[in-house]
């Protein structure tokens, strides 16, 4: 292999490495975060439905919510997911609203 061909090959490899670093790696990270968010939403929905089954008497909304908050917070800790308590509260409210819409 002559020197010109080798130099061209080095340039091509450098460009490919730069493209992978600039576009492919961030894209993979985005996919991973999307999957983690989807699993969080699914877990909140399961926890809300479980609390609904556990606390059947009327007027126990606060106890249900606290149970869901604690369960989901522990699950998130194990999964390495970090969101604020306010954000978790909003996810729970959305899951409750969706459950009520489904009947």
PDB file of C-alpha atoms in Angstrom:
ATOM      1  CA  UNK A   1       0.000   0.000   0.000  1.00  0.00           C
ATOM      2  CA  UNK A   2       1.473   3.301  -0.956  1.00  0.00           C
ATOM      3  CA  UNK A   3       1.610   6.376   1.255  1.00  0.00           C
ATOM      4  CA  UNK A   4      -1.228   8.282  -0.486  1.00  0.00           C
ATOM      5  CA  UNK A   5      -3.643   5.367  -0.122  1.00  0.00           C
ATOM      6  CA  UNK A   6      -2.694   4.996   3.526  1.00  0.00           C
ATOM      7  CA  UNK A   7      -3.269   8.725   4.158  1.00  0.00           C
ATOM      8  CA  UNK A   8      -6.679   8.563   2.452  1.00  0.00           C
ATOM      9  CA  UNK A   9      -7.587   5.525   4.559  1.00  0.00           C
ATOM     10  CA  UNK A  10      -6.605   7.367   7.771  1.00  0.00           C
ATOM     11  CA  UNK A  11      -8.782  10.338   6.778  1.00  0.00           C
ATOM     12  CA  UNK A  12     -11.766   8.090   6.015  1.00  0.00           C
ATOM     13  CA  UNK A  13     -11.392   6.250   9.335  1.00  0.00           C
ATOM     14  CA  UNK A  14     -11.116   9.574  11.188  1.00  0.00           C
ATOM     15  CA  UNK A  15     -14.272  10.890   9.535  1.00  0.00           C
ATOM     16  CA  UNK A  16     -16.155   7.672  10.345  1.00  0.00           C
ATOM     17  CA  UNK A  17     -15.037   7.852  13.986  1.00  0.00           C
ATOM     18  CA  UNK A  18     -16.160  11.479  14.208  1.00  0.00           C
ATOM     19  CA  UNK A  19     -19.563  10.646  12.714  1.00  0.00           C
ATOM     20  CA  UNK A  20     -20.079   7.764  15.134  1.00  0.00           C
ATOM     21  CA  UNK A  21     -19.139   9.995  18.055  1.00  0.00           C
ATOM     22  CA  UNK A  22     -21.319  12.888  16.909  1.00  0.00           C
ATOM     23  CA  UNK A  23     -24.450  11.030  15.767  1.00  0.00           C
ATOM     24  CA  UNK A  24     -24.604   7.323  16.546  1.00  0.00           C
ATOM     25  CA  UNK A  25     -23.675   7.399  20.235  1.00  0.00           C
ATOM     26  CA  UNK A  26     -26.148  10.196  21.148  1.00  0.00           C
ATOM     27  CA  UNK A  27     -28.863   8.384  19.175  1.00  0.00           C
ATOM     28  CA  UNK A  28     -28.253   5.171  21.131  1.00  0.00           C
ATOM     29  CA  UNK A  29     -28.349   7.100  24.417  1.00  0.00           C
ATOM     30  CA  UNK A  30     -31.676   8.654  23.396  1.00  0.00           C
ATOM     31  CA  UNK A  31     -33.134   5.241  22.637  1.00  0.00           C
ATOM     32  CA  UNK A  32     -31.982   3.964  26.010  1.00  0.00           C
ATOM     33  CA  UNK A  33     -33.554   6.923  27.849  1.00  0.00           C
ATOM     34  CA  UNK A  34     -36.813   6.519  25.909  1.00  0.00           C
ATOM     35  CA  UNK A  35     -36.946   2.878  26.956  1.00  0.00           C
ATOM     36  CA  UNK A  36     -36.272   3.764  30.602  1.00  0.00           C
ATOM     37  CA  UNK A  37     -39.022   6.407  30.550  1.00  0.00           C
ATOM     38  CA  UNK A  38     -41.477   3.955  28.996  1.00  0.00           C
ATOM     39  CA  UNK A  39     -40.673   1.363  31.665  1.00  0.00           C
ATOM     40  CA  UNK A  40     -41.172   4.009  34.376  1.00  0.00           C
ATOM     41  CA  UNK A  41     -44.579   4.970  33.000  1.00  0.00           C
ATOM     42  CA  UNK A  42     -45.573   1.301  32.805  1.00  0.00           C
ATOM     43  CA  UNK A  43     -44.437   0.691  36.396  1.00  0.00           C
ATOM     44  CA  UNK A  44     -46.410   3.692  37.653  1.00  0.00           C
ATOM     45  CA  UNK A  45     -49.518   2.380  35.884  1.00  0.00           C
ATOM     46  CA  UNK A  46     -49.053  -1.066  37.481  1.00  0.00           C
ATOM     47  CA  UNK A  47     -48.493   0.467  40.918  1.00  0.00           C
ATOM     48  CA  UNK A  48     -51.632   2.616  40.597  1.00  0.00           C
ATOM     49  CA  UNK A  49     -53.740  -0.393  39.630  1.00  0.00           C
ATOM     50  CA  UNK A  50     -52.240  -2.448  42.468  1.00  0.00           C
ATOM     51  CA  UNK A  51     -53.003   0.289  45.004  1.00  0.00           C
ATOM     52  CA  UNK A  52     -56.551   0.489  43.684  1.00  0.00           C
ATOM     53  CA  UNK A  53     -56.943  -3.228  44.398  1.00  0.00           C
ATOM     54  CA  UNK A  54     -55.244  -3.064  47.800  1.00  0.00           C
ATOM     55  CA  UNK A  55     -57.181  -0.095  49.199  1.00  0.00           C
ATOM     56  CA  UNK A  56     -60.793  -0.809  48.303  1.00  0.00           C
ATOM     57  CA  UNK A  57     -62.567   1.436  50.825  1.00  0.00           C
ATOM     58  CA  UNK A  58     -63.562   4.940  49.813  1.00  0.00           C
ATOM     59  CA  UNK A  59     -61.612   7.913  51.132  1.00  0.00           C
ATOM     60  CA  UNK A  60     -58.189   6.298  51.002  1.00  0.00           C
ATOM     61  CA  UNK A  61     -56.809   8.323  48.121  1.00  0.00           C
ATOM     62  CA  UNK A  62     -53.915   9.712  50.160  1.00  0.00           C
ATOM     63  CA  UNK A  63     -52.905   6.247  51.362  1.00  0.00           C
ATOM     64  CA  UNK A  64     -53.086   4.904  47.804  1.00  0.00           C
ATOM     65  CA  UNK A  65     -50.947   7.726  46.489  1.00  0.00           C
ATOM     66  CA  UNK A  66     -48.354   7.340  49.239  1.00  0.00           C
ATOM     67  CA  UNK A  67     -48.135   3.602  48.576  1.00  0.00           C
ATOM     68  CA  UNK A  68     -47.609   4.228  44.852  1.00  0.00           C
ATOM     69  CA  UNK A  69     -45.014   6.942  45.557  1.00  0.00           C
ATOM     70  CA  UNK A  70     -43.032   4.683  47.898  1.00  0.00           C
ATOM     71  CA  UNK A  71     -43.187   1.627  45.661  1.00  0.00           C
ATOM     72  CA  UNK A  72     -42.272   3.536  42.530  1.00  0.00           C
ATOM     73  CA  UNK A  73     -39.501   5.506  44.238  1.00  0.00           C
ATOM     74  CA  UNK A  74     -37.878   2.288  45.420  1.00  0.00           C
ATOM     75  CA  UNK A  75     -38.190   0.739  41.958  1.00  0.00           C
ATOM     76  CA  UNK A  76     -36.653   3.850  40.365  1.00  0.00           C
ATOM     77  CA  UNK A  77     -33.755   3.730  42.814  1.00  0.00           C
ATOM     78  CA  UNK A  78     -33.012   0.136  41.798  1.00  0.00           C
ATOM     79  CA  UNK A  79     -33.211   1.080  38.114  1.00  0.00           C
ATOM     80  CA  UNK A  80     -31.032   4.177  38.503  1.00  0.00           C
ATOM     81  CA  UNK A  81     -33.811   6.521  37.388  1.00  0.00           C
ATOM     82  CA  UNK A  82     -33.776   9.940  39.001  1.00  0.00           C
ATOM     83  CA  UNK A  83     -36.787  12.227  38.757  1.00  0.00           C
ATOM     84  CA  UNK A  84     -38.224  14.699  41.224  1.00  0.00           C
ATOM     85  CA  UNK A  85     -41.062  13.881  43.575  1.00  0.00           C
ATOM     86  CA  UNK A  86     -43.183  16.440  41.736  1.00  0.00           C
ATOM     87  CA  UNK A  87     -42.549  14.714  38.405  1.00  0.00           C
ATOM     88  CA  UNK A  88     -43.440  11.369  39.941  1.00  0.00           C
ATOM     89  CA  UNK A  89     -46.606  12.919  41.354  1.00  0.00           C
ATOM     90  CA  UNK A  90     -47.568  14.094  37.866  1.00  0.00           C
ATOM     91  CA  UNK A  91     -46.967  10.617  36.414  1.00  0.00           C
ATOM     92  CA  UNK A  92     -49.182   9.097  39.107  1.00  0.00           C
ATOM     93  CA  UNK A  93     -51.955  11.611  38.456  1.00  0.00           C
ATOM     94  CA  UNK A  94     -51.755  10.873  34.731  1.00  0.00           C
ATOM     95  CA  UNK A  95     -51.968   7.121  35.398  1.00  0.00           C
ATOM     96  CA  UNK A  96     -54.988   7.613  37.659  1.00  0.00           C
ATOM     97  CA  UNK A  97     -56.678   9.791  35.050  1.00  0.00           C
ATOM     98  CA  UNK A  98     -55.995   7.214  32.333  1.00  0.00           C
ATOM     99  CA  UNK A  99     -57.316   4.394  34.528  1.00  0.00           C
ATOM    100  CA  UNK A 100     -60.534   6.344  35.133  1.00  0.00           C
ATOM    101  CA  UNK A 101     -60.922   6.977  31.391  1.00  0.00           C
ATOM    102  CA  UNK A 102     -60.591   3.253  30.692  1.00  0.00           C
ATOM    103  CA  UNK A 103     -63.362   2.509  33.182  1.00  0.00           C
TER     104      UNK A 103
END
